[in-house]
PDB file of C-alpha atoms in Angstrom:
ATOM      1  CA  MET R   1       0.232  -0.284  -0.209  1.00  0.00           C
ATOM      2  CA  LYS R   2       1.864   2.930  -1.202  1.00  0.00           C
ATOM      3  CA  VAL R   3       0.267   6.755  -1.455  1.00  0.00           C
ATOM      4  CA  ILE R   4       1.450   8.852  -4.350  1.00  0.00           C
ATOM      5  CA  ALA R   5      -0.105  11.200  -4.086  1.00  0.00           C
ATOM      6  CA  ASP R   6      -1.063  14.166  -1.755  1.00  0.00           C
ATOM      7  CA  TYR R   7      -3.493  16.339  -2.194  1.00  0.00           C
ATOM      8  CA  HIS R   8      -4.223  18.113   1.163  1.00  0.00           C
ATOM      9  CA  THR R   9      -1.113  19.983   2.338  1.00  0.00           C
ATOM     10  CA  HIS R  10      -1.002  24.444   3.917  1.00  0.00           C
ATOM     11  CA  THR R  11       1.391  26.728   3.306  1.00  0.00           C
ATOM     12  CA  ARG R  12       2.439  30.291   5.219  1.00  0.00           C
ATOM     13  CA  TYR R  13       0.221  31.458   2.230  1.00  0.00           C
ATOM     14  CA  SER R  14      -2.189  30.267   5.932  1.00  0.00           C
ATOM     15  CA  HIS R  15      -1.838  28.420   8.142  1.00  0.00           C
ATOM     16  CA  GLY R  16       1.385  26.032   7.683  1.00  0.00           C
ATOM     17  CA  LYS R  17       4.686  26.681   8.392  1.00  0.00           C
ATOM     18  CA  GLY R  18       6.734  26.736   5.271  1.00  0.00           C
ATOM     19  CA  SER R  19       6.766  27.761   1.522  1.00  0.00           C
ATOM     20  CA  ILE R  20       5.263  26.158  -1.091  1.00  0.00           C
ATOM     21  CA  GLU R  21       8.383  24.789  -2.334  1.00  0.00           C
ATOM     22  CA  ASP R  22       9.714  23.844   0.921  1.00  0.00           C
ATOM     23  CA  ASN R  23       5.851  21.116   0.306  1.00  0.00           C
ATOM     24  CA  VAL R  24       7.799  20.675  -3.650  1.00  0.00           C
ATOM     25  CA  GLU R  25      10.912  19.487  -2.201  1.00  0.00           C
ATOM     26  CA  ALA R  26       9.370  17.353   0.596  1.00  0.00           C
ATOM     27  CA  ALA R  27       7.096  15.248  -1.747  1.00  0.00           C
ATOM     28  CA  VAL R  28      10.582  15.170  -3.851  1.00  0.00           C
ATOM     29  CA  LYS R  29      11.843  13.653  -0.962  1.00  0.00           C
ATOM     30  CA  ARG R  30       8.921  11.273  -0.247  1.00  0.00           C
ATOM     31  CA  GLY R  31       8.694  10.251  -4.852  1.00  0.00           C
ATOM     32  CA  LEU R  32       5.240  11.267  -4.871  1.00  0.00           C
ATOM     33  CA  SER R  33       3.768  11.761  -7.971  1.00  0.00           C
ATOM     34  CA  THR R  34       1.691  14.626  -7.641  1.00  0.00           C
ATOM     35  CA  LEU R  35       1.160  17.389  -4.831  1.00  0.00           C
ATOM     36  CA  ALA R  36      -1.628  19.516  -4.333  1.00  0.00           C
ATOM     37  CA  ILE R  37      -0.894  23.313  -2.316  1.00  0.00           C
ATOM     38  CA  ALA R  38      -4.160  23.599  -0.924  1.00  0.00           C
ATOM     39  CA  ASP R  39      -4.324  26.714   1.716  1.00  0.00           C
ATOM     40  CA  HIS R  40      -7.655  27.775   3.865  1.00  0.00           C
ATOM     41  CA  GLY R  41      -9.947  29.567   1.865  1.00  0.00           C
ATOM     42  CA  PRO R  42     -10.342  33.215   2.226  1.00  0.00           C
ATOM     43  CA  GLY R  43     -13.601  33.027   4.229  1.00  0.00           C
ATOM     44  CA  HIS R  44     -11.344  31.565   7.357  1.00  0.00           C
ATOM     45  CA  PHE R  45     -10.637  34.460  10.322  1.00  0.00           C
ATOM     46  CA  PHE R  46      -6.828  34.607  10.926  1.00  0.00           C
ATOM     47  CA  ILE R  47      -6.212  31.838   9.092  1.00  0.00           C
ATOM     48  CA  GLY R  48      -7.444  32.223   5.853  1.00  0.00           C
ATOM     49  CA  ILE R  49      -5.159  32.827   2.520  1.00  0.00           C
ATOM     50  CA  GLY R  50      -4.826  36.509   1.998  1.00  0.00           C
ATOM     51  CA  GLY R  51      -7.738  37.088  -1.361  1.00  0.00           C
ATOM     52  CA  VAL R  52      -7.924  37.076  -4.834  1.00  0.00           C
ATOM     53  CA  GLN R  53      -4.027  38.823  -4.868  1.00  0.00           C
ATOM     54  CA  ALA R  54      -3.251  36.429  -2.663  1.00  0.00           C
ATOM     55  CA  PHE R  55      -3.915  33.410  -4.776  1.00  0.00           C
ATOM     56  CA  PHE R  56      -2.365  35.160  -8.473  1.00  0.00           C
ATOM     57  CA  ARG R  57       0.692  35.843  -6.512  1.00  0.00           C
ATOM     58  CA  MET R  58       0.656  31.807  -5.742  1.00  0.00           C
ATOM     59  CA  GLN R  59      -0.937  30.632  -9.486  1.00  0.00           C
ATOM     60  CA  LYS R  60       2.607  32.143 -10.367  1.00  0.00           C
ATOM     61  CA  GLU R  61       4.916  30.692  -7.724  1.00  0.00           C
ATOM     62  CA  VAL R  62       3.754  27.065  -8.735  1.00  0.00           C
ATOM     63  CA  ALA R  63       4.056  27.922 -12.884  1.00  0.00           C
ATOM     64  CA  SER R  64       7.540  28.417 -11.791  1.00  0.00           C
ATOM     65  CA  LEU R  65       8.153  25.912  -9.695  1.00  0.00           C
ATOM     66  CA  ARG R  66       6.685  23.680 -12.357  1.00  0.00           C
ATOM     67  CA  ARG R  67       9.795  24.181 -14.310  1.00  0.00           C
ATOM     68  CA  LYS R  68      11.626  23.707 -11.904  1.00  0.00           C
ATOM     69  CA  TYR R  69      10.446  19.986 -10.925  1.00  0.00           C
ATOM     70  CA  PRO R  70       8.626  19.023 -14.106  1.00  0.00           C
ATOM     71  CA  LYS R  71       8.787  15.550 -12.419  1.00  0.00           C
ATOM     72  CA  LEU R  72       6.285  16.512  -9.500  1.00  0.00           C
ATOM     73  CA  GLU R  73       2.706  17.301 -10.892  1.00  0.00           C
ATOM     74  CA  ILE R  74       1.624  20.254  -8.369  1.00  0.00           C
ATOM     75  CA  LEU R  75      -1.426  21.113  -8.532  1.00  0.00           C
ATOM     76  CA  LEU R  76      -3.330  24.857  -6.887  1.00  0.00           C
ATOM     77  CA  GLY R  77      -6.064  24.023  -4.991  1.00  0.00           C
ATOM     78  CA  VAL R  78      -7.751  25.444  -1.955  1.00  0.00           C
ATOM     79  CA  GLU R  79      -9.643  23.554   0.639  1.00  0.00           C
ATOM     80  CA  ALA R  80     -11.948  25.640   1.172  1.00  0.00           C
ATOM     81  CA  ASN R  81     -15.076  26.736   3.440  1.00  0.00           C
ATOM     82  CA  ILE R  82     -19.378  26.345   3.741  1.00  0.00           C
ATOM     83  CA  VAL R  83     -19.855  30.020   4.595  1.00  0.00           C
ATOM     84  CA  ASP R  84     -23.804  29.707   5.150  1.00  0.00           C
ATOM     85  CA  THR R  85     -26.769  26.827   5.177  1.00  0.00           C
ATOM     86  CA  ASP R  86     -27.300  26.555   1.472  1.00  0.00           C
ATOM     87  CA  GLY R  87     -23.865  25.262   0.632  1.00  0.00           C
ATOM     88  CA  THR R  88     -22.392  28.518  -0.334  1.00  0.00           C
ATOM     89  CA  ILE R  89     -18.096  28.439  -0.488  1.00  0.00           C
ATOM     90  CA  ASP R  90     -15.533  31.292   0.187  1.00  0.00           C
ATOM     91  CA  VAL R  91     -14.347  30.850  -3.114  1.00  0.00           C
ATOM     92  CA  PRO R  92     -14.840  33.967  -5.510  1.00  0.00           C
ATOM     93  CA  THR R  93     -15.766  32.472  -9.093  1.00  0.00           C
ATOM     94  CA  VAL R  94     -12.230  34.194 -10.458  1.00  0.00           C
ATOM     95  CA  MET R  95     -10.754  31.762  -8.029  1.00  0.00           C
ATOM     96  CA  LEU R  96     -12.727  29.071  -8.746  1.00  0.00           C
ATOM     97  CA  ARG R  97     -12.292  28.782 -12.258  1.00  0.00           C
ATOM     98  CA  GLU R  98      -8.738  28.931 -11.917  1.00  0.00           C
ATOM     99  CA  LEU R  99      -8.004  26.164  -9.228  1.00  0.00           C
ATOM    100  CA  GLY R 100      -6.563  22.995 -10.056  1.00  0.00           C
ATOM    101  CA  ILE R 101      -8.500  20.793  -7.482  1.00  0.00           C
ATOM    102  CA  LEU R 102     -11.379  21.882  -5.138  1.00  0.00           C
ATOM    103  CA  LEU R 103     -11.073  20.554  -1.556  1.00  0.00           C
ATOM    104  CA  VAL R 104     -13.874  21.800   0.559  1.00  0.00           C
ATOM    105  CA  GLY R 105     -14.553  21.159   4.591  1.00  0.00           C
ATOM    106  CA  TYR R 106     -16.340  22.324   7.483  1.00  0.00           C
ATOM    107  CA  HIS R 107     -14.350  25.463   9.765  1.00  0.00           C
ATOM    108  CA  LYS R 108     -15.772  26.929  12.606  1.00  0.00           C
ATOM    109  CA  LEU R 109     -14.192  30.632  12.812  1.00  0.00           C
ATOM    110  CA  VAL R 110     -15.826  31.535   9.117  1.00  0.00           C
ATOM    111  CA  LYS R 111     -16.833  34.525   7.651  1.00  0.00           C
ATOM    112  CA  VAL R 112     -20.670  33.542   7.207  1.00  0.00           C
ATOM    113  CA  LYS R 113     -22.749  35.097   4.329  1.00  0.00           C
ATOM    114  CA  SER R 114     -26.132  35.632   6.097  1.00  0.00           C
ATOM    115  CA  PHE R 115     -28.307  36.087   9.335  1.00  0.00           C
ATOM    116  CA  ASP R 116     -28.716  32.008   9.461  1.00  0.00           C
ATOM    117  CA  GLY R 117     -25.380  30.810   8.374  1.00  0.00           C
ATOM    118  CA  PHE R 118     -24.364  33.118  11.873  1.00  0.00           C
ATOM    119  CA  LYS R 119     -26.530  31.058  13.459  1.00  0.00           C
ATOM    120  CA  GLN R 120     -25.681  28.083  12.480  1.00  0.00           C
ATOM    121  CA  MET R 121     -21.766  28.596  13.040  1.00  0.00           C
ATOM    122  CA  ALA R 122     -22.847  29.918  16.839  1.00  0.00           C
ATOM    123  CA  GLN R 123     -24.584  27.299  17.651  1.00  0.00           C
ATOM    124  CA  ASN R 124     -21.432  24.505  15.971  1.00  0.00           C
ATOM    125  CA  PHE R 125     -18.932  26.414  18.059  1.00  0.00           C
ATOM    126  CA  LEU R 126     -20.758  26.604  21.619  1.00  0.00           C
ATOM    127  CA  ALA R 127     -21.887  22.577  20.272  1.00  0.00           C
ATOM    128  CA  GLY R 128     -17.481  21.849  19.550  1.00  0.00           C
ATOM    129  CA  TRP R 129     -17.594  23.860  23.148  1.00  0.00           C
ATOM    130  CA  THR R 130     -19.827  21.679  24.802  1.00  0.00           C
ATOM    131  CA  GLY R 131     -19.905  18.551  23.337  1.00  0.00           C
ATOM    132  CA  SER R 132     -22.567  18.429  23.012  1.00  0.00           C
ATOM    133  CA  SER R 133     -25.360  19.031  19.223  1.00  0.00           C
ATOM    134  CA  SER R 134     -28.863  18.532  18.847  1.00  0.00           C
ATOM    135  CA  SER R 135     -31.013  16.503  16.241  1.00  0.00           C
ATOM    136  CA  ARG R 136     -31.788  19.988  14.381  1.00  0.00           C
ATOM    137  CA  LEU R 137     -28.219  22.009  14.003  1.00  0.00           C
ATOM    138  CA  ARG R 138     -26.885  18.768  12.695  1.00  0.00           C
ATOM    139  CA  GLN R 139     -29.798  18.023   9.645  1.00  0.00           C
ATOM    140  CA  ILE R 140     -28.872  21.958   9.130  1.00  0.00           C
ATOM    141  CA  ASN R 141     -25.212  21.240   8.621  1.00  0.00           C
ATOM    142  CA  THR R 142     -25.474  17.319   6.912  1.00  0.00           C
ATOM    143  CA  ASP R 143     -27.799  19.545   3.925  1.00  0.00           C
ATOM    144  CA  ALA R 144     -24.922  22.341   3.571  1.00  0.00           C
ATOM    145  CA  ILE R 145     -22.562  20.297   2.650  1.00  0.00           C
ATOM    146  CA  VAL R 146     -24.658  18.190   0.458  1.00  0.00           C
ATOM    147  CA  ALA R 147     -25.373  21.462  -1.164  1.00  0.00           C
ATOM    148  CA  ALA R 148     -22.544  22.470  -1.578  1.00  0.00           C
ATOM    149  CA  VAL R 149     -20.980  19.221  -3.270  1.00  0.00           C
ATOM    150  CA  LYS R 150     -23.682  18.662  -5.532  1.00  0.00           C
ATOM    151  CA  ARG R 151     -23.650  22.794  -6.613  1.00  0.00           C
ATOM    152  CA  TYR R 152     -19.522  22.804  -7.149  1.00  0.00           C
ATOM    153  CA  PRO R 153     -17.177  20.922  -8.993  1.00  0.00           C
ATOM    154  CA  ILE R 154     -15.339  19.064  -5.633  1.00  0.00           C
ATOM    155  CA  ASP R 155     -13.286  16.906  -5.847  1.00  0.00           C
ATOM    156  CA  ILE R 156     -12.305  15.694  -2.028  1.00  0.00           C
ATOM    157  CA  ILE R 157     -13.722  16.906   1.321  1.00  0.00           C
ATOM    158  CA  THR R 158     -12.042  17.198   4.000  1.00  0.00           C
ATOM    159  CA  HIS R 159     -12.322  15.595   7.345  1.00  0.00           C
ATOM    160  CA  PRO R 160     -16.000  14.773   7.040  1.00  0.00           C
ATOM    161  CA  GLY R 161     -17.045  14.225  10.761  1.00  0.00           C
ATOM    162  CA  LEU R 162     -14.823  16.362  12.358  1.00  0.00           C
ATOM    163  CA  GLN R 163     -15.175  19.921  13.617  1.00  0.00           C
ATOM    164  CA  VAL R 164     -18.961  19.650  13.040  1.00  0.00           C
ATOM    165  CA  ASP R 165     -21.368  17.425  12.974  1.00  0.00           C
ATOM    166  CA  ILE R 166     -22.819  15.476  10.175  1.00  0.00           C
ATOM    167  CA  ASP R 167     -24.321  12.795   9.184  1.00  0.00           C
ATOM    168  CA  THR R 168     -22.017  11.115   7.427  1.00  0.00           C
ATOM    169  CA  VAL R 169     -24.228   8.452   5.764  1.00  0.00           C
ATOM    170  CA  ALA R 170     -26.249  11.268   3.660  1.00  0.00           C
ATOM    171  CA  LEU R 171     -23.018  12.782   2.901  1.00  0.00           C
ATOM    172  CA  ALA R 172     -21.057   9.876   1.282  1.00  0.00           C
ATOM    173  CA  ARG R 173     -24.206   9.304  -0.871  1.00  0.00           C
ATOM    174  CA  ALA R 174     -23.880  12.334  -2.140  1.00  0.00           C
ATOM    175  CA  CYS R 175     -20.309  12.655  -2.711  1.00  0.00           C
ATOM    176  CA  HIS R 176     -20.985   8.747  -4.293  1.00  0.00           C
ATOM    177  CA  GLN R 177     -23.679  10.007  -6.744  1.00  0.00           C
ATOM    178  CA  GLN R 178     -21.051  13.145  -7.453  1.00  0.00           C
ATOM    179  CA  ASN R 179     -18.134  11.111  -7.993  1.00  0.00           C
ATOM    180  CA  THR R 180     -16.899  13.594  -4.780  1.00  0.00           C
ATOM    181  CA  PHE R 181     -14.274  11.238  -2.481  1.00  0.00           C
ATOM    182  CA  LEU R 182     -14.169  11.087   1.014  1.00  0.00           C
ATOM    183  CA  GLU R 183      -9.810  12.245   2.871  1.00  0.00           C
ATOM    184  CA  ILE R 184      -8.879  10.050   5.605  1.00  0.00           C
ATOM    185  CA  ASN R 185      -6.791  12.519   7.120  1.00  0.00           C
ATOM    186  CA  SER R 186      -3.486  10.998   8.714  1.00  0.00           C
ATOM    187  CA  SER R 187      -2.946  13.444  10.466  1.00  0.00           C
ATOM    188  CA  TYR R 188      -6.213  12.476  12.933  1.00  0.00           C
ATOM    189  CA  GLY R 189      -5.844   9.200  14.364  1.00  0.00           C
ATOM    190  CA  GLU R 190      -8.458   7.073  15.666  1.00  0.00           C
ATOM    191  CA  GLU R 191     -10.878   9.527  15.827  1.00  0.00           C
ATOM    192  CA  LEU R 192     -12.051   9.817  12.615  1.00  0.00           C
ATOM    193  CA  ASP R 193     -13.141   5.095  12.385  1.00  0.00           C
ATOM    194  CA  PRO R 194     -16.071   5.650  13.171  1.00  0.00           C
ATOM    195  CA  PHE R 195     -17.049   8.604  10.000  1.00  0.00           C
ATOM    196  CA  ILE R 196     -14.962   6.544   7.308  1.00  0.00           C
ATOM    197  CA  LYS R 197     -16.852   3.429   9.033  1.00  0.00           C
ATOM    198  CA  ALA R 198     -20.979   4.602   8.540  1.00  0.00           C
ATOM    199  CA  ALA R 199     -19.425   5.531   5.346  1.00  0.00           C
ATOM    200  CA  MET R 200     -17.750   2.469   3.454  1.00  0.00           C
ATOM    201  CA  PRO R 201     -21.859   0.391   2.200  1.00  0.00           C
ATOM    202  CA  THR R 202     -21.852   3.909   0.481  1.00  0.00           C
ATOM    203  CA  GLY R 203     -19.737   2.796  -1.801  1.00  0.00           C
ATOM    204  CA  VAL R 204     -17.575   6.443  -1.916  1.00  0.00           C
ATOM    205  CA  ARG R 205     -14.270   6.342  -2.362  1.00  0.00           C
ATOM    206  CA  PHE R 206     -12.016   7.841  -0.067  1.00  0.00           C
ATOM    207  CA  VAL R 207      -8.689   9.875  -1.000  1.00  0.00           C
ATOM    208  CA  ILE R 208      -5.359   9.239   1.605  1.00  0.00           C
ATOM    209  CA  ASN R 209      -4.516  13.416   2.477  1.00  0.00           C
ATOM    210  CA  SER R 210      -1.305  14.937   4.712  1.00  0.00           C
ATOM    211  CA  ASP R 211      -2.799  17.437   5.566  1.00  0.00           C
ATOM    212  CA  ALA R 212       0.600  18.261   6.692  1.00  0.00           C
ATOM    213  CA  HIS R 213       0.378  22.006   8.235  1.00  0.00           C
ATOM    214  CA  GLU R 214       5.050  21.954   7.829  1.00  0.00           C
ATOM    215  CA  PRO R 215       6.786  20.711   5.223  1.00  0.00           C
ATOM    216  CA  GLY R 216       8.114  17.576   7.395  1.00  0.00           C
ATOM    217  CA  ARG R 217       4.547  16.378   7.105  1.00  0.00           C
ATOM    218  CA  VAL R 218       3.722  16.332   3.915  1.00  0.00           C
ATOM    219  CA  GLY R 219       3.214  12.672   2.438  1.00  0.00           C
ATOM    220  CA  ASP R 220       2.899  11.200   5.728  1.00  0.00           C
ATOM    221  CA  PHE R 221      -0.059   8.972   5.748  1.00  0.00           C
ATOM    222  CA  ALA R 222       1.666   6.620   8.631  1.00  0.00           C
ATOM    223  CA  ALA R 223      -1.999   7.216  10.511  1.00  0.00           C
ATOM    224  CA  ALA R 224      -4.155   6.772   7.398  1.00  0.00           C
ATOM    225  CA  TYR R 225      -2.802   3.847   6.796  1.00  0.00           C
ATOM    226  CA  LYS R 226      -3.364   2.304  10.152  1.00  0.00           C
ATOM    227  CA  LEU R 227      -6.658   3.681   9.520  1.00  0.00           C
ATOM    228  CA  VAL R 228      -7.410   1.453   6.374  1.00  0.00           C
ATOM    229  CA  GLU R 229      -5.730  -1.877   8.083  1.00  0.00           C
ATOM    230  CA  ARG R 230      -8.500  -1.412  10.959  1.00  0.00           C
ATOM    231  CA  LEU R 231     -11.557  -0.993   9.228  1.00  0.00           C
ATOM    232  CA  ASN R 232     -10.091  -3.370   6.335  1.00  0.00           C
ATOM    233  CA  ILE R 233     -10.983  -1.439   3.469  1.00  0.00           C
ATOM    234  CA  PRO R 234     -10.529  -2.524   0.355  1.00  0.00           C
ATOM    235  CA  ARG R 235      -7.559  -1.273  -1.957  1.00  0.00           C
ATOM    236  CA  GLU R 236      -9.443  -0.337  -5.064  1.00  0.00           C
ATOM    237  CA  ARG R 237     -10.998   2.103  -2.916  1.00  0.00           C
ATOM    238  CA  ILE R 238      -8.307   4.435  -1.989  1.00  0.00           C
ATOM    239  CA  VAL R 239      -7.909   6.435  -5.123  1.00  0.00           C
ATOM    240  CA  ASN R 240      -4.544   7.261  -4.896  1.00  0.00           C
ATOM    241  CA  LEU R 241      -2.789   4.376  -4.268  1.00  0.00           C
ATOM    242  CA  GLU R 242      -0.138   3.575  -6.704  1.00  0.00           C
ATOM    243  CA  GLY R 243      -1.638   1.776  -9.366  1.00  0.00           C
ATOM    244  CA  ASN R 244      -5.733   2.844  -8.794  1.00  0.00           C
ATOM    245  CA  LEU R 245      -4.569   6.567 -10.603  1.00  0.00           C
ATOM    246  CA  SER R 246      -5.675   5.514 -13.754  1.00  0.00           C
ATOM    247  CA  GLN R 247      -8.907   3.592 -12.728  1.00  0.00           C
ATOM    248  CA  LYS R 248     -10.823   6.644 -11.356  1.00  0.00           C
ATOM    249  CA  SER R 249     -13.302   7.587 -14.293  1.00  0.00           C
ATOM    250  CA  ARG R 250     -12.320  11.309 -14.322  1.00  0.00           C
ATOM    251  CA  THR R 251      -8.409  12.546 -12.990  1.00  0.00           C
ATOM    252  CA  LEU R 252      -8.162  14.968 -10.114  1.00  0.00           C
ATOM    253  CA  GLY R 253      -6.955  18.621 -11.299  1.00  0.00           C
ATOM    254  CA  ALA R 254      -8.168  17.411 -14.121  1.00  0.00           C
TER     255      ALA R 254
END
């Protein structure tokens, strides 16, 4: 079992500690064939990328690095945030059409688009603080992320079930229908087990990612490998394993 593409890494443009080239060099050392830079969307308070102009600076940097490291496929994407109850994400159209890959996940501290979105964020923040949720909030969260999957060309849903309470089965069914992949995030250990286990019967496929926030973590999939073994996930369900990429019905980042 060998993952050859890491589609979820961060840099100093958002919440990471290294440069884009630092991540590229780490990917080369790990023997990866593909690396995606997926910094937090601009709607994330404090750690989101600094808007469209920052994204275009990243785009120029990536173009230069592609020439310098021709053997590594480098994708420029974003880990977008859900910012409203209708599934709206925090990526403006001018950025969306330039992305090489689109990841979407729930995060709590985001710049919401409506009063309903503010209520949702506040309730999720409170639920995380108290350790409790409600069936109503769970449904609102699920409806929003399912709407996003149906509305946008999302490649990967990041760390499903973490941060915000959702119906993972309903999300997995929508992802399976839309050919969107669920992430097995190697930055988390057994926390992911119940969510991935719940998604298994739907037929949804998975992507293993590092969610690296420092270059040394790029391509580190040890925790994800253990999860795959624990839950006995069929290897053909993991799209970025060596030998599986050509079997996908679409190419990530196309």
